[in-house]
Short mmCIF file of C-alpha atoms in Angstrom, two decimals:
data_model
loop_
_atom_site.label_atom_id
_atom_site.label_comp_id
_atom_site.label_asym_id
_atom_site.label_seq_id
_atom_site.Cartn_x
_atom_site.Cartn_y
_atom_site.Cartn_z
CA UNK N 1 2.17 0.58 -16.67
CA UNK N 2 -0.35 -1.12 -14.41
CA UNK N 3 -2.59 0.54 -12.30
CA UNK N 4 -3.01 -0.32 -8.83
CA UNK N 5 -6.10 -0.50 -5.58
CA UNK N 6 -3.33 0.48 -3.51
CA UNK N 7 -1.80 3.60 -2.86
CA UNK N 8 1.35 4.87 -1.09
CA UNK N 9 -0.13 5.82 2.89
CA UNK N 10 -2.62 3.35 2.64
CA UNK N 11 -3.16 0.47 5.83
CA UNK N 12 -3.05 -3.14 4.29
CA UNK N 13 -2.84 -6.34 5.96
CA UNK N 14 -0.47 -9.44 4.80
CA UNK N 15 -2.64 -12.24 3.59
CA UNK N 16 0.44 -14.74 3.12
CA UNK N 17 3.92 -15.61 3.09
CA UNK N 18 6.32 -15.70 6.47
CA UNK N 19 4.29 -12.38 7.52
CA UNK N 20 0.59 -13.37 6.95
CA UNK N 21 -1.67 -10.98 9.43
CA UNK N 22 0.37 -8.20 9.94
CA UNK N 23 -0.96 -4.86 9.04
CA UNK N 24 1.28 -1.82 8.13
CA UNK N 25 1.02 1.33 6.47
CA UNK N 26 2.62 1.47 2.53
CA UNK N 27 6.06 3.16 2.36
CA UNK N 28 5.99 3.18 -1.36
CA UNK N 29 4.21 1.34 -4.56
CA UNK N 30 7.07 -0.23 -7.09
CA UNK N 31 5.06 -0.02 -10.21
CA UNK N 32 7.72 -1.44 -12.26
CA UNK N 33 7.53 -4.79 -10.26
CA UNK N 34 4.30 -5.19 -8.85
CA UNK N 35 5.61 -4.25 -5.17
CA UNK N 36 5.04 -2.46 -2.44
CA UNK N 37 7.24 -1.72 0.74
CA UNK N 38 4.92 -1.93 4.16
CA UNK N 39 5.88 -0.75 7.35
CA UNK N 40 7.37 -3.15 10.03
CA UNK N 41 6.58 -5.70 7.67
CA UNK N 42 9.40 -8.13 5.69
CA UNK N 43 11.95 -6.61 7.53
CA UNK N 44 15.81 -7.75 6.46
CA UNK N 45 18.94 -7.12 7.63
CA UNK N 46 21.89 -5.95 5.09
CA UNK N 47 25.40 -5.44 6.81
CA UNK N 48 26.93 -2.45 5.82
CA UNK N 49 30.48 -1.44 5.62
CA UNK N 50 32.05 1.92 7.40
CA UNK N 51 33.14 4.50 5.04
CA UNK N 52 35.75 6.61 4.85
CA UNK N 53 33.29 10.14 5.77
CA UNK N 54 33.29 8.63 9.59
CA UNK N 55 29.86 6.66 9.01
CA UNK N 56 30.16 3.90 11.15
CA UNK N 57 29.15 0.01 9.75
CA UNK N 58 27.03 -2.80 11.29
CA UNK N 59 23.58 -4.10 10.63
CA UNK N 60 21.13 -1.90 8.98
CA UNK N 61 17.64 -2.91 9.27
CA UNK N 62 15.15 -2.19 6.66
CA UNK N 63 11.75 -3.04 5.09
CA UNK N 64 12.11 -5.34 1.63
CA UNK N 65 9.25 -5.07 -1.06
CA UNK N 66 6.53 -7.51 -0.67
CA UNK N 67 4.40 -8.70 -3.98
CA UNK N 68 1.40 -6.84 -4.57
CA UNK N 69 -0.87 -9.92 -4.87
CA UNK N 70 0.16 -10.83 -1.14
CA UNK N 71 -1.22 -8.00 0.51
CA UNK N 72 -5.11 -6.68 0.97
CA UNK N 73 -6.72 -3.12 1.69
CA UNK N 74 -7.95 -2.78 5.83
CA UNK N 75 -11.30 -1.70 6.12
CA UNK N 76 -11.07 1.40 8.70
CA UNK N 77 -14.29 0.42 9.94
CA UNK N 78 -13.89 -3.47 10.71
CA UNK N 79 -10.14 -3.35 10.87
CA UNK N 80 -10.20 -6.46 8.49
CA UNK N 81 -8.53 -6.53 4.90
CA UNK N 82 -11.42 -6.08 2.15
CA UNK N 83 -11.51 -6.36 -1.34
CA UNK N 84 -11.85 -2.59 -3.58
CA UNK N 85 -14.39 -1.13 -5.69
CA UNK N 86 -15.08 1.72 -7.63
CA UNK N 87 -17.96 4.52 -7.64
CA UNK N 88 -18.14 7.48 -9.67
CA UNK N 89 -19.02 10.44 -8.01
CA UNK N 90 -19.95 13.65 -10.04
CA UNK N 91 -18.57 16.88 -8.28
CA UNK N 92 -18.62 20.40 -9.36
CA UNK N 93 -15.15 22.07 -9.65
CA UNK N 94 -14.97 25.74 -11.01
CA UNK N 95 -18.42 25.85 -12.56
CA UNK N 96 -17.78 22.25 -13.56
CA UNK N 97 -19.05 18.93 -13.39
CA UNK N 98 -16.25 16.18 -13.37
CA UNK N 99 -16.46 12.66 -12.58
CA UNK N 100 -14.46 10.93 -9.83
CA UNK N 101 -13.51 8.01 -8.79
CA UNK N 102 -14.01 7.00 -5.31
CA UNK N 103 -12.45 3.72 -3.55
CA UNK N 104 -15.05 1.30 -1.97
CA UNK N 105 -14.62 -1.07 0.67
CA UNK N 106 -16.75 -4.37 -0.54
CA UNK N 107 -17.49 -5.62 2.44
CA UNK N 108 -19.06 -2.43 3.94
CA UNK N 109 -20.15 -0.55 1.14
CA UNK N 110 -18.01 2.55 2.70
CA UNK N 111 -15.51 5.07 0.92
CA UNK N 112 -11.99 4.13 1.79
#
């Protein structure tokens, strides 16, 4: 299983494709596929049929998964998609020390 920069919450901006610059918030990270589903972003529309329970049919709107590759990390400070970085951070946890990774913004040098 791959291991990802972006997590499910996080605020990324589309670099390319039919919605290159729009910024949304991640929905969920497909790990499986290498996809993630953004908010507002890639939006389709599936037509769905009326059931017998009394749900009623028409047009259903709803966010498709987007590639991985075509989507960057906003910076909260410049509001611009930035590359990721790791620091390890040593913390003290019960009487402990333990390591910890901590997601930097390149471009700033800040914790994400």
């Amino acid at each position: 299983m791959a291991k990802f920069k972006i997590k499910t919450g996080d605020l990324v901006q589309v670099i390319t494709g039919k919605n290159k610059g729009e910024q949304g918030k991640v929905l969920r990270v497909i790990t499986e596929t290498s996809r993630v589903v953004v908010e507002g972003v890639n939006v389709v529309t599936k037509h769905k049929r009326a059931n017998a329970q009394g749900e009623a049919g028409g047009l259903v709107k709803s966010e498709a998964p987007i590639h991985i590759s075509n989507v960057m990390l906003v910076d909260p400070e410049t509001g611009k998609p930035t590359r990721v970085g790791y620091r390890t951070e040593t913390v003290e946890r019960n009487g402990k020390q333990k390591s910890v990774r901590v997601r930097v913004s390149k471009s700033t040098g800040k914790d994400l």
